[in-house]
Amino acid sequence: MSHALDRRRRTFLHRATATVASLPWAAQAWATGAPVRIGMTAELKMASSTSDDAIRLGVELAIEDINAAGGVLGGRPLQLELRDDRSVPSRGLENFRELAAMPDLIAVLGSRFSPVLVEMGNQAAALQCPVFSPWAAANTVLDAKRQPDWAFRVSLNDTWAMSALLQAAQADGHQRMGLLAPNSGWGRSCLAATEARMGQLKGTQLQLLPVRWYNWGGETSMVEHVAALKQAGMQALLLVANEPEGVVLCKELLALPANVRPPIYSHWGIAGGDFPKLVGEGLRDIDLRVVQTTALNIQRTPRGQSVLARAAQRMGLTDPLRMPSLVGLGHGYDCVLILQRALERARSTRREVIRDALENLDPIDGVVRRYAPAFTRERHEALAESDVLLARWGADGRLGALKSRG
């Protein structure tokens, strides 16, 4: 399965590079001035990951659109500088330092893994370089105590995610909640967010059982954690996992009788890979919901439809809505739109001026939502809790939003 994903990624990257090189504006744009660079560090060589593909494609399509319209700062082309971090924080930080040293580089985007973005955010002020998170959700990616903060997010956060999962479980009639999370910064962020939300719901009968921790990247079995939670009286499972651990858990649950499988309310790490393909047809037999953002509904506007159609063509997909990690496409695209507007306001590639401009932008119509404004000095979250939704995979492999219960 991983070999098939690798082949698809290589095909995708080859097509992307060939397309950019053949665009009619390319030669003219390069003649008008030095490129303005946007950096990105992502888990490019993680075989099961598709979030990096979706984010990168969103970034590249936005760059193509901006360059086709004349570029930035009087005709200079935008250019993506890409680095592989393999989801390792130290490698991501090394990439960040290398990218920040480039002339006319205005910001660096991360990808899915929060520990990488946390380290980048902690060093952003020292490097005087804005950091954008188009996926990583840990609350610690942003820090209001850092003033000025150089980290920005176009994504959800753990507080919104865990709140949405708890509310959905409660609406479905569950009271005793189990939490299975990685022993990492992301897992601890989710536990803190869940406990805080439970504290706000003291008037209800919701109960959080003691958390079960697993080792990220090192677990070959997950079902014993579920068994322990079930023994403690769990009615529904809050899952914080990426696709490798999520696949292990789902396949183990499928080996059990259907009546002992708990309903699962999952954070979106499992959607960072092609989860239906990785799990197989049995996924339909698991009661699984996963948190997403309204970027999942990118096709609701003409501009979003166009971006999605082009992305699907680039990826070789016959069904655009079957694109894995679809939300990353919209988040990546809108990150670049926001940076373009900051460039226009700053009229310079000086990063301290761009950072200040990001907090003072006029409304921007993105493919995910309208940002009015995207950020303020006190708020570096471009999205809002109202942009969070739950979804389920259908038999066709599409991830579709569930209707809210109110």
mmCIF file of C-alpha atoms in Angstrom:
data_model
loop_
_atom_site.group_PDB
_atom_site.id
_atom_site.type_symbol
_atom_site.label_atom_id
_atom_site.label_comp_id
_atom_site.label_asym_id
_atom_site.label_seq_id
_atom_site.Cartn_x
_atom_site.Cartn_y
_atom_site.Cartn_z
ATOM 1 C CA MET A 1 0.000 0.000 0.000
ATOM 2 C CA SER A 2 2.795 2.434 0.901
ATOM 3 C CA HIS A 3 4.524 1.698 -2.418
ATOM 4 C CA ALA A 4 1.343 2.690 -4.274
ATOM 5 C CA LEU A 5 1.184 5.921 -2.331
ATOM 6 C CA ASP A 6 4.843 6.625 -3.097
ATOM 7 C CA ARG A 7 4.236 6.078 -6.805
ATOM 8 C CA ARG A 8 1.266 8.426 -6.742
ATOM 9 C CA ARG A 9 3.284 11.063 -4.910
ATOM 10 C CA ARG A 10 6.138 10.861 -7.424
ATOM 11 C CA THR A 11 3.672 11.151 -10.290
ATOM 12 C CA PHE A 12 2.002 14.117 -8.623
ATOM 13 C CA LEU A 13 5.262 15.924 -7.940
ATOM 14 C CA HIS A 14 6.467 15.341 -11.493
ATOM 15 C CA ARG A 15 3.234 16.718 -12.928
ATOM 16 C CA ALA A 16 3.310 19.716 -10.596
ATOM 17 C CA THR A 17 6.865 20.664 -11.528
ATOM 18 C CA ALA A 18 6.237 20.170 -15.248
ATOM 19 C CA THR A 19 3.070 22.253 -15.144
ATOM 20 C CA VAL A 20 4.699 25.180 -13.339
ATOM 21 C CA ALA A 21 7.641 25.175 -15.743
ATOM 22 C CA SER A 22 5.370 25.247 -18.786
ATOM 23 C CA LEU A 23 3.092 28.099 -17.731
ATOM 24 C CA PRO A 24 3.154 31.004 -20.207
ATOM 25 C CA TRP A 25 3.765 33.623 -17.542
ATOM 26 C CA ALA A 26 6.918 31.915 -16.201
ATOM 27 C CA ALA A 27 9.547 33.393 -18.526
ATOM 28 C CA GLN A 28 8.006 36.862 -18.436
ATOM 29 C CA ALA A 29 7.646 36.881 -14.658
ATOM 30 C CA TRP A 30 11.254 35.894 -14.071
ATOM 31 C CA ALA A 31 12.345 38.754 -16.326
ATOM 32 C CA THR A 32 10.594 41.367 -14.184
ATOM 33 C CA GLY A 33 12.571 40.833 -10.981
ATOM 34 C CA ALA A 34 13.935 38.398 -8.438
ATOM 35 C CA PRO A 35 11.393 35.932 -7.063
ATOM 36 C CA VAL A 36 9.655 36.457 -3.745
ATOM 37 C CA ARG A 37 9.972 33.181 -1.893
ATOM 38 C CA ILE A 38 7.581 31.258 0.344
ATOM 39 C CA GLY A 39 9.126 28.341 2.216
ATOM 40 C CA MET A 40 7.509 25.075 3.220
ATOM 41 C CA THR A 41 8.800 22.199 5.338
ATOM 42 C CA ALA A 42 6.724 19.010 5.364
ATOM 43 C CA GLU A 43 6.771 15.237 5.850
ATOM 44 C CA LEU A 44 7.442 14.591 2.165
ATOM 45 C CA LYS A 45 8.983 11.148 2.580
ATOM 46 C CA MET A 46 6.422 9.781 5.033
ATOM 47 C CA ALA A 47 4.883 7.066 2.871
ATOM 48 C CA SER A 48 1.356 7.079 4.327
ATOM 49 C CA SER A 49 0.953 10.868 4.526
ATOM 50 C CA THR A 50 -1.195 12.757 2.020
ATOM 51 C CA SER A 51 -1.667 15.954 4.024
ATOM 52 C CA ASP A 52 1.631 17.320 2.743
ATOM 53 C CA ASP A 53 0.533 16.659 -0.866
ATOM 54 C CA ALA A 54 -2.765 18.490 -0.374
ATOM 55 C CA ILE A 55 -1.210 21.486 1.386
ATOM 56 C CA ARG A 56 1.592 21.775 -1.139
ATOM 57 C CA LEU A 57 -0.833 21.592 -4.036
ATOM 58 C CA GLY A 58 -2.987 24.344 -2.510
ATOM 59 C CA VAL A 59 0.094 26.522 -2.106
ATOM 60 C CA GLU A 60 1.271 25.883 -5.665
ATOM 61 C CA LEU A 61 -2.139 26.563 -7.214
ATOM 62 C CA ALA A 62 -2.403 29.860 -5.351
ATOM 63 C CA ILE A 63 1.108 30.817 -6.486
ATOM 64 C CA GLU A 64 0.185 29.959 -10.078
ATOM 65 C CA ASP A 65 -2.952 32.111 -9.880
ATOM 66 C CA ILE A 66 -1.101 35.073 -8.396
ATOM 67 C CA ASN A 67 1.747 34.852 -10.901
ATOM 68 C CA ALA A 68 -0.695 34.527 -13.803
ATOM 69 C CA ALA A 69 -2.317 37.767 -12.612
ATOM 70 C CA GLY A 70 1.003 39.636 -12.642
ATOM 71 C CA GLY A 71 2.846 38.474 -9.549
ATOM 72 C CA VAL A 72 3.556 40.650 -6.512
ATOM 73 C CA LEU A 73 5.341 43.912 -5.759
ATOM 74 C CA GLY A 74 5.084 45.243 -9.287
ATOM 75 C CA GLY A 75 5.501 42.033 -11.225
ATOM 76 C CA ARG A 76 7.840 39.796 -9.237
ATOM 77 C CA PRO A 77 6.954 36.088 -9.252
ATOM 78 C CA LEU A 78 6.169 34.098 -6.152
ATOM 79 C CA GLN A 79 8.265 30.948 -5.805
ATOM 80 C CA LEU A 80 7.897 27.968 -3.454
ATOM 81 C CA GLU A 81 10.989 26.637 -1.654
ATOM 82 C CA LEU A 82 10.248 23.120 -0.404
ATOM 83 C CA ARG A 83 12.091 21.031 2.196
ATOM 84 C CA ASP A 84 11.502 17.587 3.703
ATOM 85 C CA ASP A 85 11.409 17.222 7.492
ATOM 86 C CA ARG A 86 10.033 13.643 7.711
ATOM 87 C CA SER A 87 7.876 14.864 10.636
ATOM 88 C CA VAL A 88 10.999 15.222 12.824
ATOM 89 C CA PRO A 89 11.070 18.499 14.851
ATOM 90 C CA SER A 90 14.856 18.896 14.735
ATOM 91 C CA ARG A 91 14.869 18.437 10.971
ATOM 92 C CA GLY A 92 11.982 20.880 10.592
ATOM 93 C CA LEU A 93 13.862 23.445 12.663
ATOM 94 C CA GLU A 94 16.984 22.942 10.563
ATOM 95 C CA ASN A 95 14.915 23.478 7.424
ATOM 96 C CA PHE A 96 13.358 26.582 8.947
ATOM 97 C CA ARG A 97 16.770 28.097 9.646
ATOM 98 C CA GLU A 98 17.962 27.311 6.127
ATOM 99 C CA LEU A 99 14.844 28.795 4.529
ATOM 100 C CA ALA A 100 14.858 31.894 6.731
ATOM 101 C CA ALA A 101 18.396 32.670 5.524
ATOM 102 C CA MET A 102 17.224 32.970 1.907
ATOM 103 C CA PRO A 103 16.905 36.433 0.383
ATOM 104 C CA ASP A 104 13.365 37.707 -0.169
ATOM 105 C CA LEU A 105 11.766 34.799 1.654
ATOM 106 C CA ILE A 106 8.690 36.160 3.414
ATOM 107 C CA ALA A 107 7.341 33.221 5.472
ATOM 108 C CA VAL A 108 7.624 29.479 6.051
ATOM 109 C CA LEU A 109 4.692 27.080 6.126
ATOM 110 C CA GLY A 110 4.734 23.853 8.072
ATOM 111 C CA SER A 111 2.492 20.868 7.511
ATOM 112 C CA ARG A 112 0.639 18.408 9.722
ATOM 113 C CA PHE A 113 2.825 17.595 12.710
ATOM 114 C CA SER A 114 2.418 19.906 15.685
ATOM 115 C CA PRO A 115 5.797 19.179 17.348
ATOM 116 C CA VAL A 116 7.514 20.540 14.228
ATOM 117 C CA LEU A 117 5.378 23.699 14.186
ATOM 118 C CA VAL A 118 5.826 24.249 17.936
ATOM 119 C CA GLU A 119 9.615 24.256 17.550
ATOM 120 C CA MET A 120 9.396 26.570 14.559
ATOM 121 C CA GLY A 121 7.104 28.946 16.425
ATOM 122 C CA ASN A 122 9.510 29.073 19.351
ATOM 123 C CA GLN A 123 12.353 30.139 17.033
ATOM 124 C CA ALA A 124 10.378 32.405 14.703
ATOM 125 C CA ALA A 125 11.082 35.617 16.596
ATOM 126 C CA ALA A 126 14.817 34.926 16.739
ATOM 127 C CA LEU A 127 14.837 34.275 12.997
ATOM 128 C CA GLN A 128 12.474 37.190 12.338
ATOM 129 C CA CYS A 129 10.388 34.978 10.044
ATOM 130 C CA PRO A 130 6.614 34.404 10.086
ATOM 131 C CA VAL A 131 5.521 30.775 10.502
ATOM 132 C CA PHE A 132 2.201 29.513 9.116
ATOM 133 C CA SER A 133 0.368 26.378 10.201
ATOM 134 C CA PRO A 134 -2.061 25.118 7.527
ATOM 135 C CA TRP A 135 -2.836 21.933 9.501
ATOM 136 C CA ALA A 136 -1.023 21.415 12.841
ATOM 137 C CA ALA A 137 -3.635 21.877 15.567
ATOM 138 C CA ALA A 138 -1.813 21.779 18.920
ATOM 139 C CA ASN A 139 -2.743 24.814 20.992
ATOM 140 C CA THR A 140 0.947 25.373 21.697
ATOM 141 C CA VAL A 141 1.647 26.172 18.020
ATOM 142 C CA LEU A 142 0.508 29.684 18.929
ATOM 143 C CA ASP A 143 1.464 31.465 22.145
ATOM 144 C CA ALA A 144 -0.183 34.720 23.154
ATOM 145 C CA LYS A 145 2.633 35.292 25.650
ATOM 146 C CA ARG A 146 5.070 35.772 22.773
ATOM 147 C CA GLN A 147 4.734 39.412 21.853
ATOM 148 C CA PRO A 148 5.044 39.999 19.089
ATOM 149 C CA ASP A 149 4.164 36.447 18.032
ATOM 150 C CA TRP A 150 5.487 35.386 14.631
ATOM 151 C CA ALA A 151 3.308 32.256 14.356
ATOM 152 C CA PHE A 152 -0.022 32.249 12.481
ATOM 153 C CA ARG A 153 -2.547 29.487 11.811
ATOM 154 C CA VAL A 154 -5.071 28.792 9.045
ATOM 155 C CA SER A 155 -6.490 25.597 10.526
ATOM 156 C CA LEU A 156 -8.356 24.345 13.570
ATOM 157 C CA ASN A 157 -6.894 23.965 17.059
ATOM 158 C CA ASP A 158 -7.177 21.270 19.695
ATOM 159 C CA THR A 159 -9.629 23.234 21.826
ATOM 160 C CA TRP A 160 -12.114 23.468 18.970
ATOM 161 C CA ALA A 161 -11.494 19.898 17.849
ATOM 162 C CA MET A 162 -11.970 18.236 21.232
ATOM 163 C CA SER A 163 -14.956 20.430 22.036
ATOM 164 C CA ALA A 164 -16.655 19.394 18.773
ATOM 165 C CA LEU A 165 -15.960 15.720 19.480
ATOM 166 C CA LEU A 166 -17.314 15.932 23.028
ATOM 167 C CA GLN A 167 -20.437 17.776 21.914
ATOM 168 C CA ALA A 168 -21.114 15.204 19.200
ATOM 169 C CA ALA A 169 -20.653 12.293 21.615
ATOM 170 C CA GLN A 170 -22.951 13.936 24.126
ATOM 171 C CA ALA A 171 -25.580 14.600 21.451
ATOM 172 C CA ASP A 172 -25.417 10.894 20.558
ATOM 173 C CA GLY A 173 -26.271 9.985 24.147
ATOM 174 C CA HIS A 174 -22.823 8.964 25.437
ATOM 175 C CA GLN A 175 -21.687 9.975 28.925
ATOM 176 C CA ARG A 176 -18.578 8.004 29.890
ATOM 177 C CA MET A 177 -15.795 9.043 27.525
ATOM 178 C CA GLY A 178 -12.452 7.350 27.031
ATOM 179 C CA LEU A 179 -9.452 9.227 25.619
ATOM 180 C CA LEU A 180 -6.664 7.478 23.700
ATOM 181 C CA ALA A 181 -3.814 9.853 22.841
ATOM 182 C CA PRO A 182 -0.113 9.837 21.914
ATOM 183 C CA ASN A 183 2.447 10.555 24.616
ATOM 184 C CA SER A 184 3.531 13.737 22.811
ATOM 185 C CA GLY A 185 2.958 17.471 22.841
ATOM 186 C CA TRP A 186 -0.072 16.990 20.606
ATOM 187 C CA GLY A 187 -1.552 14.366 22.915
ATOM 188 C CA ARG A 188 -0.988 16.500 26.005
ATOM 189 C CA SER A 189 -2.532 19.488 24.240
ATOM 190 C CA CYS A 190 -5.636 17.419 23.461
ATOM 191 C CA LEU A 191 -5.904 16.152 27.038
ATOM 192 C CA ALA A 192 -5.675 19.704 28.402
ATOM 193 C CA ALA A 193 -8.298 20.881 25.888
ATOM 194 C CA THR A 194 -10.616 17.986 26.784
ATOM 195 C CA GLU A 195 -10.273 18.550 30.536
ATOM 196 C CA ALA A 196 -10.919 22.262 30.107
ATOM 197 C CA ARG A 197 -14.052 21.560 28.074
ATOM 198 C CA MET A 198 -15.248 19.007 30.621
ATOM 199 C CA GLY A 199 -14.770 21.645 33.308
ATOM 200 C CA GLN A 200 -17.119 23.943 31.410
ATOM 201 C CA LEU A 201 -19.733 21.168 31.243
ATOM 202 C CA LYS A 202 -19.945 20.488 34.983
ATOM 203 C CA GLY A 203 -23.714 20.655 34.879
ATOM 204 C CA THR A 204 -23.851 17.599 32.620
ATOM 205 C CA GLN A 205 -23.323 13.920 33.351
ATOM 206 C CA LEU A 206 -20.349 13.642 30.989
ATOM 207 C CA GLN A 207 -17.383 11.854 32.535
ATOM 208 C CA LEU A 208 -13.825 11.558 31.232
ATOM 209 C CA LEU A 209 -12.099 8.325 32.181
ATOM 210 C CA PRO A 210 -8.347 8.307 32.923
ATOM 211 C CA VAL A 211 -6.449 8.853 29.680
ATOM 212 C CA ARG A 212 -4.690 5.966 27.962
ATOM 213 C CA TRP A 213 -1.332 6.973 26.449
ATOM 214 C CA TYR A 214 0.422 5.239 23.576
ATOM 215 C CA ASN A 215 3.882 5.837 22.117
ATOM 216 C CA TRP A 216 3.683 7.769 18.853
ATOM 217 C CA GLY A 217 5.297 5.903 15.998
ATOM 218 C CA GLY A 218 6.071 2.829 18.056
ATOM 219 C CA GLU A 219 2.810 0.939 18.587
ATOM 220 C CA THR A 220 1.999 -2.288 16.765
ATOM 221 C CA SER A 221 -1.183 -2.876 18.759
ATOM 222 C CA MET A 222 -3.762 -0.456 20.140
ATOM 223 C CA VAL A 223 -6.688 -2.659 21.073
ATOM 224 C CA GLU A 224 -5.524 -3.330 24.638
ATOM 225 C CA HIS A 225 -6.054 0.366 25.401
ATOM 226 C CA VAL A 226 -9.624 0.134 24.145
ATOM 227 C CA ALA A 227 -10.194 -3.027 26.198
ATOM 228 C CA ALA A 228 -8.988 -1.282 29.361
ATOM 229 C CA LEU A 229 -11.267 1.691 28.710
ATOM 230 C CA LYS A 230 -14.199 -0.598 27.995
ATOM 231 C CA GLN A 231 -13.572 -2.382 31.275
ATOM 232 C CA ALA A 232 -13.666 1.007 33.025
ATOM 233 C CA GLY A 233 -17.106 1.654 31.565
ATOM 234 C CA MET A 234 -16.319 3.625 28.393
ATOM 235 C CA GLN A 235 -19.303 4.293 26.118
ATOM 236 C CA ALA A 236 -17.460 6.208 23.380
ATOM 237 C CA LEU A 237 -13.809 6.687 22.429
ATOM 238 C CA LEU A 238 -12.116 10.028 21.826
ATOM 239 C CA LEU A 239 -9.213 9.169 19.530
ATOM 240 C CA VAL A 240 -6.157 11.345 18.988
ATOM 241 C CA ALA A 241 -4.045 9.616 16.352
ATOM 242 C CA ASN A 242 -2.465 9.847 12.943
ATOM 243 C CA GLU A 243 -3.226 7.374 10.183
ATOM 244 C CA PRO A 244 -0.615 4.688 11.080
ATOM 245 C CA GLU A 245 -1.990 4.167 14.598
ATOM 246 C CA GLY A 246 -5.550 4.720 13.420
ATOM 247 C CA VAL A 247 -5.196 1.945 10.846
ATOM 248 C CA VAL A 248 -3.771 -0.449 13.452
ATOM 249 C CA LEU A 249 -6.675 0.281 15.788
ATOM 250 C CA CYS A 250 -9.388 -0.054 13.141
ATOM 251 C CA LYS A 251 -8.044 -3.344 11.805
ATOM 252 C CA GLU A 252 -7.859 -4.749 15.323
ATOM 253 C CA LEU A 253 -11.419 -3.636 16.058
ATOM 254 C CA LEU A 254 -12.643 -5.269 12.856
ATOM 255 C CA ALA A 255 -11.358 -8.584 14.192
ATOM 256 C CA LEU A 256 -13.728 -8.230 17.164
ATOM 257 C CA PRO A 257 -17.502 -8.758 17.239
ATOM 258 C CA ALA A 258 -19.388 -5.674 16.071
ATOM 259 C CA ASN A 259 -21.212 -5.282 19.379
ATOM 260 C CA VAL A 260 -17.989 -4.689 21.330
ATOM 261 C CA ARG A 261 -16.575 -2.005 19.004
ATOM 262 C CA PRO A 262 -16.986 1.433 20.594
ATOM 263 C CA PRO A 263 -18.146 4.442 18.581
ATOM 264 C CA ILE A 264 -15.091 6.545 17.759
ATOM 265 C CA TYR A 265 -14.901 10.348 17.706
ATOM 266 C CA SER A 266 -11.527 11.140 16.193
ATOM 267 C CA HIS A 267 -9.235 14.122 15.832
ATOM 268 C CA TRP A 268 -8.215 14.679 12.223
ATOM 269 C CA GLY A 269 -4.736 13.177 12.259
ATOM 270 C CA ILE A 270 -6.156 9.978 10.747
ATOM 271 C CA ALA A 271 -7.367 12.055 7.781
ATOM 272 C CA GLY A 272 -3.762 13.035 7.040
ATOM 273 C CA GLY A 273 -3.502 9.863 4.949
ATOM 274 C CA ASP A 274 -5.773 8.013 2.546
ATOM 275 C CA PHE A 275 -7.579 6.345 5.425
ATOM 276 C CA PRO A 276 -10.243 4.423 3.436
ATOM 277 C CA LYS A 277 -7.561 2.845 1.252
ATOM 278 C CA LEU A 278 -5.311 2.057 4.218
ATOM 279 C CA VAL A 279 -8.063 0.419 6.286
ATOM 280 C CA GLY A 280 -9.969 -1.192 3.432
ATOM 281 C CA GLU A 281 -13.650 -1.883 2.940
ATOM 282 C CA GLY A 282 -14.099 -2.783 6.598
ATOM 283 C CA LEU A 283 -13.978 0.909 7.479
ATOM 284 C CA ARG A 284 -17.693 1.139 6.714
ATOM 285 C CA ASP A 285 -18.338 -1.303 9.589
ATOM 286 C CA ILE A 286 -16.772 0.993 12.189
ATOM 287 C CA ASP A 287 -18.806 3.781 13.777
ATOM 288 C CA LEU A 288 -16.250 6.514 13.142
ATOM 289 C CA ARG A 289 -16.554 10.292 12.968
ATOM 290 C CA VAL A 290 -13.626 12.609 12.350
ATOM 291 C CA VAL A 291 -13.306 16.343 12.939
ATOM 292 C CA GLN A 292 -12.691 18.616 9.932
ATOM 293 C CA THR A 293 -13.064 22.269 8.949
ATOM 294 C CA THR A 294 -15.324 23.900 6.380
ATOM 295 C CA ALA A 295 -12.414 23.556 3.940
ATOM 296 C CA LEU A 296 -13.944 20.103 3.372
ATOM 297 C CA ASN A 297 -16.722 21.923 1.463
ATOM 298 C CA ILE A 298 -14.359 23.855 -0.809
ATOM 299 C CA GLN A 299 -16.583 23.109 -3.825
ATOM 300 C CA ARG A 300 -19.386 25.335 -2.504
ATOM 301 C CA THR A 301 -18.049 28.431 -4.339
ATOM 302 C CA PRO A 302 -17.067 28.831 -8.006
ATOM 303 C CA ARG A 303 -13.488 29.676 -7.054
ATOM 304 C CA GLY A 304 -13.299 26.668 -4.770
ATOM 305 C CA GLN A 305 -14.728 24.447 -7.503
ATOM 306 C CA SER A 306 -12.038 25.632 -9.885
ATOM 307 C CA VAL A 307 -9.231 25.035 -7.389
ATOM 308 C CA LEU A 308 -10.564 21.580 -6.551
ATOM 309 C CA ALA A 309 -10.967 20.614 -10.211
ATOM 310 C CA ARG A 310 -7.425 21.684 -11.049
ATOM 311 C CA ALA A 311 -6.081 19.891 -7.991
ATOM 312 C CA ALA A 312 -7.870 16.674 -8.940
ATOM 313 C CA GLN A 313 -6.506 16.886 -12.483
ATOM 314 C CA ARG A 314 -2.987 17.433 -11.128
ATOM 315 C CA MET A 315 -3.385 14.414 -8.833
ATOM 316 C CA GLY A 316 -4.887 12.222 -11.550
ATOM 317 C CA LEU A 317 -8.189 11.770 -9.692
ATOM 318 C CA THR A 318 -11.441 11.136 -11.548
ATOM 319 C CA ASP A 319 -13.476 12.092 -8.454
ATOM 320 C CA PRO A 320 -12.286 15.427 -6.996
ATOM 321 C CA LEU A 321 -14.181 14.817 -3.743
ATOM 322 C CA ARG A 322 -12.178 11.624 -3.226
ATOM 323 C CA MET A 323 -9.007 13.658 -2.703
ATOM 324 C CA PRO A 324 -7.247 12.518 0.504
ATOM 325 C CA SER A 325 -6.608 15.217 3.118
ATOM 326 C CA LEU A 326 -8.855 17.575 1.185
ATOM 327 C CA VAL A 327 -8.931 20.284 3.865
ATOM 328 C CA GLY A 328 -5.190 20.845 3.402
ATOM 329 C CA LEU A 329 -5.831 22.039 -0.149
ATOM 330 C CA GLY A 330 -7.992 24.962 0.961
ATOM 331 C CA HIS A 331 -5.853 25.849 3.949
ATOM 332 C CA GLY A 332 -2.686 25.918 1.833
ATOM 333 C CA TYR A 333 -4.343 28.018 -0.858
ATOM 334 C CA ASP A 334 -5.659 30.583 1.606
ATOM 335 C CA CYS A 335 -2.322 30.872 3.422
ATOM 336 C CA VAL A 336 -0.813 32.190 0.197
ATOM 337 C CA LEU A 337 -3.719 34.597 -0.424
ATOM 338 C CA ILE A 338 -3.220 36.030 3.053
ATOM 339 C CA LEU A 339 0.524 36.395 2.505
ATOM 340 C CA GLN A 340 -0.086 38.096 -0.843
ATOM 341 C CA ARG A 341 -2.318 40.674 0.831
ATOM 342 C CA ALA A 342 0.300 41.256 3.537
ATOM 343 C CA LEU A 343 2.902 41.845 0.818
ATOM 344 C CA GLU A 344 0.637 44.381 -0.837
ATOM 345 C CA ARG A 345 0.220 46.231 2.441
ATOM 346 C CA ALA A 346 3.900 46.022 3.396
ATOM 347 C CA ARG A 347 5.139 46.969 -0.111
ATOM 348 C CA SER A 348 8.321 45.191 0.857
ATOM 349 C CA THR A 349 9.802 41.763 1.568
ATOM 350 C CA ARG A 350 11.039 42.997 4.955
ATOM 351 C CA ARG A 351 9.657 40.343 7.246
ATOM 352 C CA GLU A 352 9.079 42.515 10.283
ATOM 353 C CA VAL A 353 6.887 44.779 8.148
ATOM 354 C CA ILE A 354 5.038 41.766 6.728
ATOM 355 C CA ARG A 355 4.473 40.378 10.239
ATOM 356 C CA ASP A 356 2.896 43.666 11.312
ATOM 357 C CA ALA A 357 0.846 43.805 8.109
ATOM 358 C CA LEU A 358 -0.597 40.359 8.809
ATOM 359 C CA GLU A 359 -2.282 41.793 11.891
ATOM 360 C CA ASN A 360 -3.825 44.680 9.954
ATOM 361 C CA LEU A 361 -5.310 43.283 6.751
ATOM 362 C CA ASP A 362 -8.499 44.230 4.954
ATOM 363 C CA PRO A 363 -11.090 41.467 4.374
ATOM 364 C CA ILE A 364 -9.969 38.629 2.096
ATOM 365 C CA ASP A 365 -12.257 36.228 0.247
ATOM 366 C CA GLY A 366 -10.550 32.853 0.399
ATOM 367 C CA VAL A 367 -11.696 29.445 -0.769
ATOM 368 C CA VAL A 368 -12.308 28.282 2.821
ATOM 369 C CA ARG A 369 -14.025 31.397 4.167
ATOM 370 C CA ARG A 370 -14.017 35.189 4.191
ATOM 371 C CA TYR A 371 -11.366 36.544 6.518
ATOM 372 C CA ALA A 372 -12.524 39.843 7.979
ATOM 373 C CA PRO A 373 -9.793 40.186 9.076
ATOM 374 C CA ALA A 374 -7.560 37.123 8.972
ATOM 375 C CA PHE A 375 -5.615 38.073 12.104
ATOM 376 C CA THR A 376 -5.364 40.738 14.778
ATOM 377 C CA ARG A 377 -2.655 41.441 17.338
ATOM 378 C CA GLU A 378 -4.554 39.348 19.879
ATOM 379 C CA ARG A 379 -5.769 36.607 17.499
ATOM 380 C CA HIS A 380 -3.517 34.660 15.156
ATOM 381 C CA GLU A 381 -6.202 32.078 14.320
ATOM 382 C CA ALA A 382 -7.614 32.750 10.844
ATOM 383 C CA LEU A 383 -10.502 30.325 11.321
ATOM 384 C CA ALA A 384 -13.127 30.272 14.054
ATOM 385 C CA GLU A 385 -14.779 27.547 16.099
ATOM 386 C CA SER A 386 -17.826 27.897 13.848
ATOM 387 C CA ASP A 387 -15.662 26.585 10.972
ATOM 388 C CA VAL A 388 -15.294 23.175 12.668
ATOM 389 C CA LEU A 389 -17.483 20.212 11.688
ATOM 390 C CA LEU A 390 -17.620 16.438 11.909
ATOM 391 C CA ALA A 391 -17.473 14.105 8.929
ATOM 392 C CA ARG A 392 -17.672 10.436 8.025
ATOM 393 C CA TRP A 393 -16.180 8.375 5.192
ATOM 394 C CA GLY A 394 -18.736 6.914 2.809
ATOM 395 C CA ALA A 395 -18.568 3.646 0.914
ATOM 396 C CA ASP A 396 -17.202 5.613 -2.077
ATOM 397 C CA GLY A 397 -14.215 6.795 -0.034
ATOM 398 C CA ARG A 398 -15.448 10.376 0.132
ATOM 399 C CA LEU A 399 -15.225 12.207 3.436
ATOM 400 C CA GLY A 400 -18.561 13.986 3.842
ATOM 401 C CA ALA A 401 -19.703 16.472 6.438
ATOM 402 C CA LEU A 402 -22.352 15.336 8.913
ATOM 403 C CA LYS A 403 -25.362 17.499 9.631
ATOM 404 C CA SER A 404 -25.200 19.349 12.918
ATOM 405 C CA ARG A 405 -27.667 18.406 15.610
ATOM 406 C CA GLY A 406 -28.017 22.023 16.558
#
